[in-house]
Amino acid sequence: MAGLELLSDQGYRLDGRKAPELRKVQARMSVFAQADGSAYLEQGNTKALAVVYGPHETRGSRSKSLHDRAVINCQYSMATFSTAERKRRPHGDRKSSEMSLHLKQTFEAAVLTQLYPRSQIDIYVKILQADGGNYSACVNAATLALVDAGIPMRDYVCACTAGFVEETPLADLCHVEESGGGTSLSLALLPRSGNIALLQMDARLHQDHLDTLIEAAMTACKGLSKVLDSVVRQHLKEVSVLTRD
Amino acid sequence: MGFILANLKFIPHVLLTQSVFHSLSPLACSHMCPGGANDHVVPIAGVKDYCFIVLHLRCIINMALIQTTFKTQRKTRHGVHYKRLRALLKDPRHDCVLFANEFQQNCYCPRDKGESQEKWHTRCVYNAAVWYFNHLAGLRPVVMLAEDCDTISEFNALNSGVYVISTQEYLASFWPDLQGAQELYNSIAQTLLERESEEMEKVYAEHLPAEVLEAGIKSGRYIQGILSVNKHRAQHEAFVRYEGSTNKNSELNSDVLLNGAKHRNRAVHGDMVVVELLPRNEWKGRTTALTEGQGEERTMEDTQSQPMATGRVVGILQRNWRDYVASFPPLEEVQSQSRNSQKILLIPWDYRIPKIRISTQQAVALQDCRVIVRLDSWESTSMYPNGHCVRVMGKSGELETEIQTILLENCIHVSAFSEAQLREMPVNTKENPWHMDSCEVSSRRDLRNTHLVFSIDPKGCEDVDDTLSVRTLPGGNRLELGVHIADVTHFVKEGSLTDLEARSRGTTYYLADRRYDMLPSVLSADLCSLLGGVDRYALSVLWELDANSLDACKVWYGRTLIRSSYQLHYELAQSLLNGEEAEVPELSQLKGSQRDQKLGELLQALETLTRVARHLRAQRDKGGALELEGVEVRAQLDEDKNITALVPRQPLEVHETVAECMIYANHWVARKIQESFPHQALLRHHPPPKQEYFNHLIESAKARGFSIDTRSNRALADSLEWAMDPQDPLVNRLLRMMATQAMSNALYFSTGACPEEQYYHYGLALDRYTHFTSPIRRYADVVVHRLLMAAIQLEKEGSLSMALAGNRELEELSQQINNKNRAAQHAQKQSTELFQCLYFKDKDPHTDERCVADAVIYAVRANGFLIFVPQYGLKGAVYLKDRDGQVVSISRDGKCEWNAGTLQRYPDKISTRTSTGTHTFYLFDHVTVRISVKPSGCHADTLCLELINSKPHRATQPESKPAGRGRSELVQEVVRWAEEASLHAEEKKGRKSKLSREERQFRQSKTPNLYVILQEISELALQDLSACQITNTEEQMCTSSS
């Protein structure tokens, strides 16, 4: 059996996108009233929910708190119904704790933590439907939630994946493309400065191709930042209309 | 022309007007098509998928395929049609486009509730067709092809511009001239109709579903591989060659045997199959007895070798069916077959292919014809596969039919160059001569006045792609050696129609009596050809060599301008080197001292060149380069294409000199492009052979007391050099042939696809090698030229102006060229065999002396042995036991008779025991055989060898020199035999010597000229008198006995 043809001779991907095209991104902010900040984001069929609490006093043992900056606490989880096979996903499994760690590192690079010494910021993200690019959807949703919570950041954090098929970099992989066995690179970018907050890739890739792949992922991130920016502005417009009345 | 309609998604307001359309499809205008050429056909999927076969005809162009159709094809029937459709799209000559309708906003339609998939697909395609019609602003009608009547009646009336018609109607109304297409269609339709109606019991086991196969392969339970059928026992034996390294049980390192049709389970030669191993007690060995062509039903339990892994086919991953040439069975069989149905079993030309069942009413009319057949299906209920007839080729036995058969069986498709391709070519006629571009002249290095450039080629060669130059640089410490190759890439731009055509041809095909060029003749024989006395563009490699040590100090690569001063041929160059009087045509105008001076210059250049080449050869020998031996015979033809003689190739030292310079150039270019593009350079490697393939060689050599060391190429070369029998030079030649047979072919590859250790060229003993020196007749060289130019540009400017082909693309290309090369080799070999048969066909084997020849035994089998006939370069089998169990007995004077008796086989000998006595044949014995043609209506004719005497036919010349007989002498001897044979033939014809074009091309005149006489005298001088006497008496004996 021939494998799936991820990129057709005509340059189309399985879902009809061209190689550098992103999936449709839709987002809403302030979806929950109780939390300090929250956001819901759809990236194609991947759906993520992010909730932010804080900054507040450190809970639990005092020893965790840092005297010069805030602690960022991230928790990643997947809904049991998020994948094709229903699975119980206890919080402590390896994959989600790794993901939590990655998210933590990403946001420590972006949030101005030194403004809140001895305090804590909690970010909870949940994947409601997984269709590839879970990490990037989480980062993008969490960024919106942090903006919603009014926590100062250096820039938006935008994340996107990129893969490499037939000598062509593909932006924003869907689940089929990710599981096809090829390379998948996740990148979180601070778009205005061009600084990379996180870069992760597990599969083998020839060194020569790495630059083009990163380049493709960065372009995709910059595209995403525009979308996020417009979502924030739209949200502000709506909120300001409401408060004026 | 890379126009894809779906691109319009992003420029939705652009409408294609008439003019745009014409510019997009230039082929459509040039092609002499009937009026239908301007329509776009929109084929529809699903209903009956065979309509694509018709659309695959070369003349049907300008078609839009719909993605929905395309996708469904992918899922069905192992993707056979999908593969074909993809090829159709990729082939620029068809001018087809794929419209991705499912990704297009206006064409997409969601599936309705309860709608069948077929209906939904039809609706999708129709929507696309309507959109397409509107998109063309109604300027031209769109035709959608459908197969079932409901669809046609449902949709046809809906829209005025979109016609929904059946394939049959389409062919009839738009292509009325295409008789072939309509016949083809009818034949397919009939086959399909019958297939539906028949129900029978199962003959074969069902194939397992794909998931089970995949899981089985992964777990190691099943083995995946390519099926290859034993040509000599096509009905019984087939092998599956391993693919990949998924082999978990390491004990299985050889092929898997499939015994009988049941276990082969409908797999055809070349298919990718999955096999399951049988339990060990059912394992069988391979048959070692010789059988004639089609295996007769015989049980030969006693002649089997060691049991080997045996299995059965459980599934087929990929059918690799191609078109087959087949012929009708004899008339009486047809009549008995056709009583119950209209089906006829055709016999394919290729022994390895099973009989094919087709339906036709023309069986009687096409009795003696060869036809092209395509396989359709092979149900488990059917003994034989079903097929349909595509085209009639012609009467079997006619030269043209046979040649076409050979081409088709090797998947070689050559047609005349199209007008559009020829229009790309520069013009060079008398009225309008071709001039060099002044811009090109200034950008190239001009060697016209500084270098003495000359070419050495076979006589009458038209496509001169390599020239040489050598000179001493000022100062005298350095030599400059130059190899100048025709600059084909200047004329053939990447992606042009000519380039695409050359790429799909891959190489020039040389058959025994003709050739099919890769490039149009205006290039291959004129503008690219480095003819004498005219200015030509070239791509040169210039080395500065140290005058004493001859090591390369500096290399320069680049584009140049040259004017070849002398267009020599091999024989002329050799006789110049030998110091003989020879007429150089270029100097015939000059007189006196001027001429002597010029001749002196040329002679000095040739001598220096020979010295350099000897040095290079010696260096490679040190590395372990092998001297291999193949059988090469050339059929000499007269004007009416009748064969006058079969002549083995005649090597001269100057052949090697030229070859050595070319190898050197290839090597250095390979180094250059590999260094510049480590991941995407096209190189050529020769993988080291597997040790077990050498077993036959080692065993055979042992029979004569030689030991062959095959651990490395160096050791092999040395031990082959030692394995020299002073009594019989043929032993060494045969051993070298066996060594050659043990090796695999050299292959092109992309450097990115292979680890660096595998770049090595085993035969030439070079770490990197490529093909650079014959761009006129090999496409690989064209690619290498482009790479070299890119490397030079990269070095000069630091960047590339054009993107290079990636590793993957290059690897695909090199696979394609490898396949084409293999096909070309097979075709050449088969055409030589065809001419060998033709040569013997009109001779009576019992009276004609030329049908009796000397032969050497080179392998022993259970019921006979294999022999080599040096005079004609033939190899074949001789049987010592016939069907009735009688064996050959040898009377005292060596004559053979058939008698009751037994055969006993040993590793290196075979003996026959009859009432009259016992005779043993040893390996490398000389025997006399009679050659006759065994005609075969359905397959190619074969030569039949029959033992008539156990003694040598003509006593081989005893050597006066006891040892150290070099290769060149051996060669001379073979040459002399050939000369004698042809002289003999000439005399027989009553000295009606007329020189054919071929003879003028390749050989000197047939009348004994000075060269031949001198050579004969020198040969005679080497023989001592007593030996001559023995020869004479033995010859008398031979003649008296026969």
mmCIF file of N, CA and C in Angstrom, chain B residues 126-197:
data_model
loop_
_atom_site.group_PDB
_atom_site.id
_atom_site.type_symbol
_atom_site.label_atom_id
_atom_site.label_comp_id
_atom_site.label_asym_id
_atom_site.label_seq_id
_atom_site.Cartn_x
_atom_site.Cartn_y
_atom_site.Cartn_z
ATOM 1 N N TYR B 126 -20.190 16.729 -12.367
ATOM 2 C CA TYR B 126 -21.046 17.530 -13.228
ATOM 3 C C TYR B 126 -20.984 19.003 -12.819
ATOM 4 N N ASN B 127 -21.040 19.223 -11.528
ATOM 5 C CA ASN B 127 -20.914 20.602 -11.044
ATOM 6 C C ASN B 127 -19.633 21.246 -11.538
ATOM 7 N N ALA B 128 -18.568 20.489 -11.444
ATOM 8 C CA ALA B 128 -17.282 21.009 -11.899
ATOM 9 C C ALA B 128 -17.333 21.321 -13.384
ATOM 10 N N ALA B 129 -17.974 20.439 -14.144
ATOM 11 C CA ALA B 129 -18.047 20.640 -15.587
ATOM 12 C C ALA B 129 -18.833 21.905 -15.904
ATOM 13 N N VAL B 130 -19.919 22.118 -15.175
ATOM 14 C CA VAL B 130 -20.728 23.313 -15.407
ATOM 15 C C VAL B 130 -19.932 24.561 -15.047
ATOM 16 N N TRP B 131 -19.271 24.499 -13.927
ATOM 17 C CA TRP B 131 -18.469 25.645 -13.513
ATOM 18 C C TRP B 131 -17.400 25.945 -14.557
ATOM 19 N N TYR B 132 -16.836 24.886 -15.049
ATOM 20 C CA TYR B 132 -15.756 25.011 -16.011
ATOM 21 C C TYR B 132 -16.258 25.652 -17.298
ATOM 22 N N PHE B 133 -17.433 25.236 -17.683
ATOM 23 C CA PHE B 133 -18.045 25.794 -18.882
ATOM 24 C C PHE B 133 -18.284 27.298 -18.690
ATOM 25 N N ASN B 134 -18.832 27.642 -17.548
ATOM 26 C CA ASN B 134 -19.077 29.064 -17.290
ATOM 27 C C ASN B 134 -17.778 29.830 -17.182
ATOM 28 N N HIS B 135 -16.802 29.172 -16.639
ATOM 29 C CA HIS B 135 -15.501 29.792 -16.460
ATOM 30 C C HIS B 135 -14.885 30.145 -17.805
ATOM 31 N N LEU B 136 -15.120 29.315 -18.784
ATOM 32 C CA LEU B 136 -14.609 29.608 -20.113
ATOM 33 C C LEU B 136 -15.545 30.573 -20.831
ATOM 34 N N ALA B 137 -16.427 31.168 -20.084
ATOM 35 C CA ALA B 137 -17.380 32.149 -20.603
ATOM 36 C C ALA B 137 -18.204 31.566 -21.744
ATOM 37 N N GLY B 138 -18.437 30.282 -21.681
ATOM 38 C CA GLY B 138 -19.281 29.654 -22.692
ATOM 39 C C GLY B 138 -18.668 29.607 -24.071
ATOM 40 N N LEU B 139 -17.373 29.897 -24.140
ATOM 41 C CA LEU B 139 -16.745 29.971 -25.458
ATOM 42 C C LEU B 139 -16.602 28.613 -26.103
ATOM 43 N N ARG B 140 -16.428 27.606 -25.280
ATOM 44 C CA ARG B 140 -16.279 26.310 -25.909
ATOM 45 C C ARG B 140 -17.023 25.258 -25.112
ATOM 46 N N PRO B 141 -17.530 24.295 -25.823
ATOM 47 C CA PRO B 141 -18.336 23.287 -25.146
ATOM 48 C C PRO B 141 -17.471 22.396 -24.260
ATOM 49 N N VAL B 142 -18.049 21.931 -23.212
ATOM 50 C CA VAL B 142 -17.360 20.992 -22.335
ATOM 51 C C VAL B 142 -18.055 19.647 -22.458
ATOM 52 N N VAL B 143 -17.260 18.634 -22.602
ATOM 53 C CA VAL B 143 -17.816 17.293 -22.752
ATOM 54 C C VAL B 143 -17.482 16.498 -21.510
ATOM 55 N N MET B 144 -18.479 15.907 -20.948
ATOM 56 C CA MET B 144 -18.244 15.073 -19.779
ATOM 57 C C MET B 144 -18.534 13.631 -20.169
ATOM 58 N N LEU B 145 -17.618 12.764 -19.813
ATOM 59 C CA LEU B 145 -17.782 11.368 -20.201
ATOM 60 C C LEU B 145 -18.425 10.588 -19.068
ATOM 61 N N ALA B 146 -19.414 9.816 -19.403
ATOM 62 C CA ALA B 146 -20.044 8.969 -18.396
ATOM 63 C C ALA B 146 -20.307 7.628 -19.035
ATOM 64 N N GLU B 147 -20.595 6.644 -18.223
ATOM 65 C CA GLU B 147 -20.776 5.320 -18.796
ATOM 66 C C GLU B 147 -22.208 4.835 -18.696
ATOM 67 N N ASP B 148 -22.899 5.161 -17.614
ATOM 68 C CA ASP B 148 -24.237 4.551 -17.546
ATOM 69 C C ASP B 148 -25.307 5.514 -18.046
ATOM 70 N N CYS B 149 -26.361 4.921 -18.562
ATOM 71 C CA CYS B 149 -27.375 5.693 -19.297
ATOM 72 C C CYS B 149 -28.136 6.645 -18.375
ATOM 73 N N ASP B 150 -28.315 6.226 -17.123
ATOM 74 C CA ASP B 150 -29.082 7.079 -16.210
ATOM 75 C C ASP B 150 -28.430 8.430 -16.060
ATOM 76 N N THR B 151 -27.117 8.390 -15.855
ATOM 77 C CA THR B 151 -26.392 9.634 -15.696
ATOM 78 C C THR B 151 -26.554 10.496 -16.936
ATOM 79 N N ILE B 152 -26.405 9.861 -18.075
ATOM 80 C CA ILE B 152 -26.454 10.622 -19.317
ATOM 81 C C ILE B 152 -27.811 11.275 -19.463
ATOM 82 N N SER B 153 -28.870 10.508 -19.228
ATOM 83 C CA SER B 153 -30.192 11.084 -19.432
ATOM 84 C C SER B 153 -30.507 12.109 -18.346
ATOM 85 N N GLU B 154 -29.957 11.896 -17.173
ATOM 86 C CA GLU B 154 -30.275 12.816 -16.081
ATOM 87 C C GLU B 154 -29.635 14.178 -16.297
ATOM 88 N N PHE B 155 -28.391 14.167 -16.713
ATOM 89 C CA PHE B 155 -27.655 15.430 -16.744
ATOM 90 C C PHE B 155 -27.588 16.083 -18.108
ATOM 91 N N ASN B 156 -27.736 15.308 -19.156
ATOM 92 C CA ASN B 156 -27.402 15.849 -20.467
ATOM 93 C C ASN B 156 -28.245 17.063 -20.825
ATOM 94 N N ALA B 157 -29.508 17.045 -20.443
ATOM 95 C CA ALA B 157 -30.396 18.107 -20.884
ATOM 96 C C ALA B 157 -30.332 19.343 -19.987
ATOM 97 N N LEU B 158 -29.651 19.228 -18.874
ATOM 98 C CA LEU B 158 -29.712 20.303 -17.881
ATOM 99 C C LEU B 158 -29.096 21.613 -18.371
ATOM 100 N N ASN B 159 -28.006 21.507 -19.071
ATOM 101 C CA ASN B 159 -27.258 22.716 -19.396
ATOM 102 C C ASN B 159 -26.871 22.663 -20.863
ATOM 103 N N SER B 160 -26.992 23.784 -21.517
ATOM 104 C CA SER B 160 -26.827 23.749 -22.966
ATOM 105 C C SER B 160 -25.387 23.504 -23.396
ATOM 106 N N GLY B 161 -24.429 24.009 -22.644
ATOM 107 C CA GLY B 161 -23.043 23.912 -23.105
ATOM 108 C C GLY B 161 -22.322 22.668 -22.646
ATOM 109 N N VAL B 162 -22.895 21.981 -21.680
ATOM 110 C CA VAL B 162 -22.193 20.831 -21.122
ATOM 111 C C VAL B 162 -22.845 19.562 -21.643
ATOM 112 N N TYR B 163 -22.077 18.817 -22.398
ATOM 113 C CA TYR B 163 -22.624 17.592 -22.968
ATOM 114 C C TYR B 163 -22.178 16.414 -22.133
ATOM 115 N N VAL B 164 -23.122 15.611 -21.751
ATOM 116 C CA VAL B 164 -22.786 14.379 -21.051
ATOM 117 C C VAL B 164 -23.039 13.233 -22.015
ATOM 118 N N ILE B 165 -21.977 12.585 -22.418
ATOM 119 C CA ILE B 165 -22.138 11.495 -23.376
ATOM 120 C C ILE B 165 -21.298 10.305 -22.960
ATOM 121 N N SER B 166 -21.540 9.196 -23.581
ATOM 122 C CA SER B 166 -20.771 7.999 -23.247
ATOM 123 C C SER B 166 -19.449 8.032 -24.011
ATOM 124 N N THR B 167 -18.524 7.234 -23.530
ATOM 125 C CA THR B 167 -17.219 7.204 -24.167
ATOM 126 C C THR B 167 -17.328 6.782 -25.621
ATOM 127 N N GLN B 168 -18.207 5.840 -25.831
ATOM 128 C CA GLN B 168 -18.349 5.329 -27.191
ATOM 129 C C GLN B 168 -18.813 6.430 -28.133
ATOM 130 N N GLU B 169 -19.821 7.158 -27.665
ATOM 131 C CA GLU B 169 -20.363 8.234 -28.482
ATOM 132 C C GLU B 169 -19.288 9.296 -28.710
ATOM 133 N N TYR B 170 -18.557 9.556 -27.663
ATOM 134 C CA TYR B 170 -17.509 10.575 -27.752
ATOM 135 C C TYR B 170 -16.490 10.212 -28.817
ATOM 136 N N LEU B 171 -16.070 8.965 -28.754
ATOM 137 C CA LEU B 171 -15.072 8.523 -29.727
ATOM 138 C C LEU B 171 -15.641 8.588 -31.131
ATOM 139 N N ALA B 172 -16.887 8.179 -31.258
ATOM 140 C CA ALA B 172 -17.483 8.122 -32.582
ATOM 141 C C ALA B 172 -17.683 9.521 -33.158
ATOM 142 N N SER B 173 -18.089 10.466 -32.324
ATOM 143 C CA SER B 173 -18.412 11.768 -32.887
ATOM 144 C C SER B 173 -17.214 12.701 -32.954
ATOM 145 N N PHE B 174 -16.294 12.607 -31.999
ATOM 146 C CA PHE B 174 -15.193 13.567 -32.008
ATOM 147 C C PHE B 174 -13.918 13.016 -32.639
ATOM 148 N N TRP B 175 -13.753 11.732 -32.593
ATOM 149 C CA TRP B 175 -12.531 11.145 -33.149
ATOM 150 C C TRP B 175 -12.909 10.069 -34.156
ATOM 151 N N PRO B 176 -13.641 10.420 -35.158
ATOM 152 C CA PRO B 176 -14.096 9.357 -36.081
ATOM 153 C C PRO B 176 -12.936 8.686 -36.806
ATOM 154 N N ASP B 177 -11.821 9.377 -36.889
ATOM 155 C CA ASP B 177 -10.696 8.800 -37.635
ATOM 156 C C ASP B 177 -9.934 7.765 -36.837
ATOM 157 N N LEU B 178 -10.157 7.760 -35.561
ATOM 158 C CA LEU B 178 -9.346 6.880 -34.719
ATOM 159 C C LEU B 178 -9.968 5.497 -34.649
ATOM 160 N N GLN B 179 -9.742 4.720 -35.662
ATOM 161 C CA GLN B 179 -10.285 3.370 -35.686
ATOM 162 C C GLN B 179 -9.785 2.569 -34.488
ATOM 163 N N GLY B 180 -8.508 2.723 -34.236
ATOM 164 C CA GLY B 180 -7.866 1.923 -33.187
ATOM 165 C C GLY B 180 -8.537 2.112 -31.847
ATOM 166 N N ALA B 181 -8.861 3.365 -31.535
ATOM 167 C CA ALA B 181 -9.446 3.657 -30.239
ATOM 168 C C ALA B 181 -10.804 2.992 -30.107
ATOM 169 N N GLN B 182 -11.557 3.009 -31.190
ATOM 170 C CA GLN B 182 -12.897 2.431 -31.104
ATOM 171 C C GLN B 182 -12.834 0.924 -30.959
ATOM 172 N N GLU B 183 -11.918 0.321 -31.693
ATOM 173 C CA GLU B 183 -11.776 -1.128 -31.560
ATOM 174 C C GLU B 183 -11.373 -1.494 -30.149
ATOM 175 N N LEU B 184 -10.439 -0.715 -29.650
ATOM 176 C CA LEU B 184 -9.959 -0.948 -28.294
ATOM 177 C C LEU B 184 -11.114 -0.864 -27.315
ATOM 178 N N TYR B 185 -11.922 0.161 -27.504
ATOM 179 C CA TYR B 185 -13.038 0.353 -26.592
ATOM 180 C C TYR B 185 -13.980 -0.841 -26.649
ATOM 181 N N ASN B 186 -14.294 -1.266 -27.868
ATOM 182 C CA ASN B 186 -15.224 -2.373 -28.014
ATOM 183 C C ASN B 186 -14.694 -3.630 -27.357
ATOM 184 N N SER B 187 -13.400 -3.839 -27.545
ATOM 185 C CA SER B 187 -12.818 -5.050 -26.977
ATOM 186 C C SER B 187 -12.880 -5.025 -25.457
ATOM 187 N N ILE B 188 -12.650 -3.854 -24.879
ATOM 188 C CA ILE B 188 -12.728 -3.769 -23.416
ATOM 189 C C ILE B 188 -14.155 -3.992 -22.955
ATOM 190 N N ALA B 189 -15.072 -3.356 -23.650
ATOM 191 C CA ALA B 189 -16.461 -3.437 -23.232
ATOM 192 C C ALA B 189 -16.942 -4.884 -23.249
ATOM 193 N N GLN B 190 -16.532 -5.579 -24.283
ATOM 194 C CA GLN B 190 -16.966 -6.972 -24.411
ATOM 195 C C GLN B 190 -16.409 -7.820 -23.272
ATOM 196 N N THR B 191 -15.119 -7.606 -22.994
ATOM 197 C CA THR B 191 -14.482 -8.349 -21.913
ATOM 198 C C THR B 191 -15.231 -8.140 -20.613
ATOM 199 N N LEU B 192 -15.595 -6.899 -20.380
ATOM 200 C CA LEU B 192 -16.245 -6.579 -19.123
ATOM 201 C C LEU B 192 -17.611 -7.228 -19.015
ATOM 202 N N LEU B 193 -18.310 -7.204 -20.131
ATOM 203 C CA LEU B 193 -19.648 -7.764 -20.163
ATOM 204 C C LEU B 193 -19.598 -9.241 -19.805
ATOM 205 N N GLU B 194 -18.621 -9.915 -20.378
ATOM 206 C CA GLU B 194 -18.542 -11.341 -20.162
ATOM 207 C C GLU B 194 -18.105 -11.668 -18.761
ATOM 208 N N ARG B 195 -17.266 -10.810 -18.246
ATOM 209 C CA ARG B 195 -16.768 -11.076 -16.911
ATOM 210 C C ARG B 195 -17.918 -11.081 -15.913
ATOM 211 N N GLU B 196 -18.861 -10.178 -16.174
ATOM 212 C CA GLU B 196 -19.988 -10.088 -15.254
ATOM 213 C C GLU B 196 -20.849 -11.346 -15.303
ATOM 214 N N SER B 197 -20.957 -11.917 -16.504
ATOM 215 C CA SER B 197 -21.922 -12.998 -16.667
ATOM 216 C C SER B 197 -21.388 -14.338 -16.175
#
